[in-house]
Amino acid sequence: MCIRDRRLDTKFTAAHLSLARLDIAAGNLDAAASRLDGVLAREPQNTAAMLMAAEVGERRAQFAVAQRRLTEAADVAGPAELKPGIALVDFHLRQGQSEAAREALQQLMRKAPEDLEVVTASARVYLALSDLTGARSALSRASTLAAKDADALVRIALLQVRCV
């Protein structure tokens, strides 16, 4: 039934996203962009598709497109959905836009000030701003939040090395 009825095919968003992910991995950025545009035409607030479209934009060196998609995703993300905001902070840091990263971080801090990933992102922003005191404070909080999470503690330690 799904094979013959083309209307049903378009509703398999998860499948389209998986195929777009494979296209990105294979370097078929045009095919990925086309799939993602189709998903976003049907579901304009699909944050997963927006994040992937931003990745495609950044890989194509279309940084304005990537930033627009990340900003849209962060704006429509639910209160517990932090990934788009963190991706926006990281994008700004990769672009050397420390102040823009700080602004994006402020939105995240309002959503989840005690989330480990948000606190770690704040440390990265402080480091980019050369605020070692702020970075040390954030990393101290992150260490407490990480508790016994060895992977997180290693990531935190690697950031702490940058504070000396």
Tab-separated table of C-alpha atoms in Angstrom:
chain	number	residue	atom	x	y	z
A	1	MET	CA	0.000	0.000	0.000
A	2	CYS	CA	2.796	2.460	0.795
A	3	ILE	CA	4.573	1.750	-2.474
A	4	ARG	CA	1.554	2.549	-4.648
A	5	ASP	CA	0.147	5.462	-2.698
A	6	ARG	CA	2.650	8.325	-3.123
A	7	ARG	CA	0.718	10.441	-0.608
A	8	LEU	CA	1.774	8.103	2.181
A	9	ASP	CA	5.434	8.194	1.158
A	10	THR	CA	5.762	11.885	1.956
A	11	LYS	CA	4.696	11.384	5.567
A	12	PHE	CA	7.658	9.250	6.556
A	13	THR	CA	9.621	12.116	8.027
A	14	ALA	CA	11.976	9.881	9.983
A	15	ALA	CA	12.884	8.019	6.812
A	16	HIS	CA	13.501	11.264	4.913
A	17	LEU	CA	15.712	12.535	7.731
A	18	SER	CA	17.659	9.270	7.780
A	19	LEU	CA	18.162	9.432	4.021
A	20	ALA	CA	19.275	13.067	4.303
A	21	ARG	CA	21.757	12.043	7.023
A	22	LEU	CA	23.137	9.368	4.670
A	23	ASP	CA	23.335	11.910	1.836
A	24	ILE	CA	25.321	14.265	4.084
A	25	ALA	CA	27.686	11.474	5.120
A	26	ALA	CA	28.233	10.569	1.459
A	27	GLY	CA	28.838	14.202	0.507
A	28	ASN	CA	25.637	14.447	-1.551
A	29	LEU	CA	24.743	17.847	-0.153
A	30	ASP	CA	22.345	18.776	-2.966
A	31	ALA	CA	20.296	15.621	-2.404
A	32	ALA	CA	20.309	16.185	1.356
A	33	ALA	CA	19.202	19.799	0.933
A	34	SER	CA	16.395	18.739	-1.369
A	35	ARG	CA	15.123	16.120	1.094
A	36	LEU	CA	15.340	18.551	3.997
A	37	ASP	CA	13.542	21.284	2.052
A	38	GLY	CA	10.742	18.781	1.430
A	39	VAL	CA	10.493	17.897	5.112
A	40	LEU	CA	10.502	21.573	6.118
A	41	ALA	CA	7.834	22.398	3.520
A	42	ARG	CA	5.549	19.856	5.224
A	43	GLU	CA	6.742	20.482	8.781
A	44	PRO	CA	8.127	24.025	9.045
A	45	GLN	CA	8.937	23.659	12.752
A	46	ASN	CA	10.808	20.351	12.566
A	47	THR	CA	13.949	21.182	14.553
A	48	ALA	CA	15.784	18.016	13.505
A	49	ALA	CA	15.386	18.980	9.840
A	50	MET	CA	16.440	22.558	10.605
A	51	LEU	CA	19.600	21.361	12.356
A	52	MET	CA	20.488	19.107	9.446
A	53	ALA	CA	19.765	21.907	6.951
A	54	ALA	CA	22.106	24.123	8.968
A	55	GLU	CA	24.801	21.452	8.757
A	56	VAL	CA	24.362	21.292	4.989
A	57	GLY	CA	24.557	25.088	4.786
A	58	GLU	CA	27.722	25.194	6.842
A	59	ARG	CA	29.360	22.430	4.787
A	60	ARG	CA	28.538	24.401	1.652
A	61	ALA	CA	30.079	27.516	3.260
A	62	GLN	CA	26.620	29.147	3.174
A	63	PHE	CA	27.025	30.516	6.671
A	64	ALA	CA	24.044	32.885	6.526
A	65	VAL	CA	21.787	29.941	5.652
A	66	ALA	CA	23.268	27.850	8.454
A	67	GLN	CA	22.829	30.648	10.981
A	68	ARG	CA	19.238	31.309	9.883
A	69	ARG	CA	18.302	27.631	10.233
A	70	LEU	CA	19.975	27.343	13.640
A	71	THR	CA	18.301	30.521	14.876
A	72	GLU	CA	14.911	29.291	13.662
A	73	ALA	CA	15.444	25.930	15.355
A	74	ALA	CA	16.469	27.559	18.633
A	75	ASP	CA	13.447	29.885	18.474
A	76	VAL	CA	10.872	27.112	17.952
A	77	ALA	CA	12.489	24.539	20.248
A	78	GLY	CA	10.441	23.507	23.236
A	79	PRO	CA	11.492	24.333	26.786
A	80	ALA	CA	13.256	21.002	27.275
A	81	GLU	CA	14.814	20.921	23.791
A	82	LEU	CA	18.327	22.304	24.237
A	83	LYS	CA	20.169	20.859	21.236
A	84	PRO	CA	19.253	23.672	18.793
A	85	GLY	CA	20.432	26.360	21.199
A	86	ILE	CA	23.686	24.561	21.918
A	87	ALA	CA	24.220	24.067	18.177
A	88	LEU	CA	23.700	27.814	17.645
A	89	VAL	CA	26.232	28.668	20.371
A	90	ASP	CA	28.761	26.255	18.866
A	91	PHE	CA	28.169	27.657	15.360
A	92	HIS	CA	28.886	31.198	16.552
A	93	LEU	CA	32.024	29.996	18.329
A	94	ARG	CA	33.234	28.245	15.154
A	95	GLN	CA	32.630	31.486	13.262
A	96	GLY	CA	34.604	33.490	15.827
A	97	GLN	CA	31.476	35.411	16.884
A	98	SER	CA	31.915	35.393	20.654
A	99	GLU	CA	29.317	38.064	21.381
A	100	ALA	CA	26.697	36.320	19.250
A	101	ALA	CA	27.534	33.091	21.089
A	102	ARG	CA	26.988	34.883	24.390
A	103	GLU	CA	23.560	36.104	23.237
A	104	ALA	CA	22.534	32.597	22.142
A	105	LEU	CA	23.822	31.251	25.457
A	106	GLN	CA	21.626	33.674	27.399
A	107	GLN	CA	18.518	32.088	25.848
A	108	LEU	CA	19.773	28.664	26.866
A	109	MET	CA	20.547	29.789	30.396
A	110	ARG	CA	16.959	31.000	30.775
A	111	LYS	CA	15.716	27.558	29.701
A	112	ALA	CA	18.029	25.309	31.693
A	113	PRO	CA	20.610	27.066	33.875
A	114	GLU	CA	21.590	23.839	35.654
A	115	ASP	CA	21.864	21.576	32.615
A	116	LEU	CA	25.360	20.114	32.223
A	117	GLU	CA	25.560	20.779	28.477
A	118	VAL	CA	24.402	24.377	28.925
A	119	VAL	CA	26.898	25.022	31.721
A	120	THR	CA	29.680	23.473	29.635
A	121	ALA	CA	28.649	25.630	26.674
A	122	SER	CA	28.856	28.680	28.932
A	123	ALA	CA	32.445	27.726	29.802
A	124	ARG	CA	33.305	27.546	26.094
A	125	VAL	CA	31.774	30.977	25.556
A	126	TYR	CA	33.696	32.439	28.502
A	127	LEU	CA	36.898	30.971	27.100
A	128	ALA	CA	36.171	32.531	23.700
A	129	LEU	CA	35.633	35.861	25.444
A	130	SER	CA	38.925	35.400	27.348
A	131	ASP	CA	37.017	35.482	30.647
A	132	LEU	CA	39.026	32.866	32.525
A	133	THR	CA	37.297	33.587	35.832
A	134	GLY	CA	33.869	32.973	34.301
A	135	ALA	CA	35.149	29.836	32.552
A	136	ARG	CA	36.624	28.454	35.781
A	137	SER	CA	33.390	29.120	37.643
A	138	ALA	CA	31.294	27.435	34.942
A	139	LEU	CA	33.628	24.444	34.804
A	140	SER	CA	33.510	24.074	38.578
A	141	ARG	CA	29.697	23.968	38.375
A	142	ALA	CA	29.898	21.558	35.440
A	143	SER	CA	32.143	19.221	37.438
A	144	THR	CA	29.573	19.131	40.207
A	145	LEU	CA	26.752	18.489	37.755
A	146	ALA	CA	28.708	15.753	35.982
A	147	ALA	CA	29.114	13.855	39.273
A	148	LYS	CA	30.339	10.416	38.171
A	149	ASP	CA	29.927	10.786	34.405
A	150	ALA	CA	33.469	9.964	33.300
A	151	ASP	CA	33.026	11.143	29.698
A	152	ALA	CA	31.653	14.501	30.814
A	153	LEU	CA	34.425	14.877	33.388
A	154	VAL	CA	37.055	14.292	30.692
A	155	ARG	CA	35.452	16.955	28.451
A	156	ILE	CA	35.393	19.332	31.416
A	157	ALA	CA	39.033	18.595	32.256
A	158	LEU	CA	40.063	19.333	28.661
A	159	LEU	CA	38.367	22.723	28.947
A	160	GLN	CA	39.974	23.352	32.339
A	161	VAL	CA	43.409	22.905	30.777
A	162	ARG	CA	42.605	25.922	28.587
A	163	CYS	CA	42.057	28.022	31.740
A	164	VAL	CA	45.688	27.995	32.863
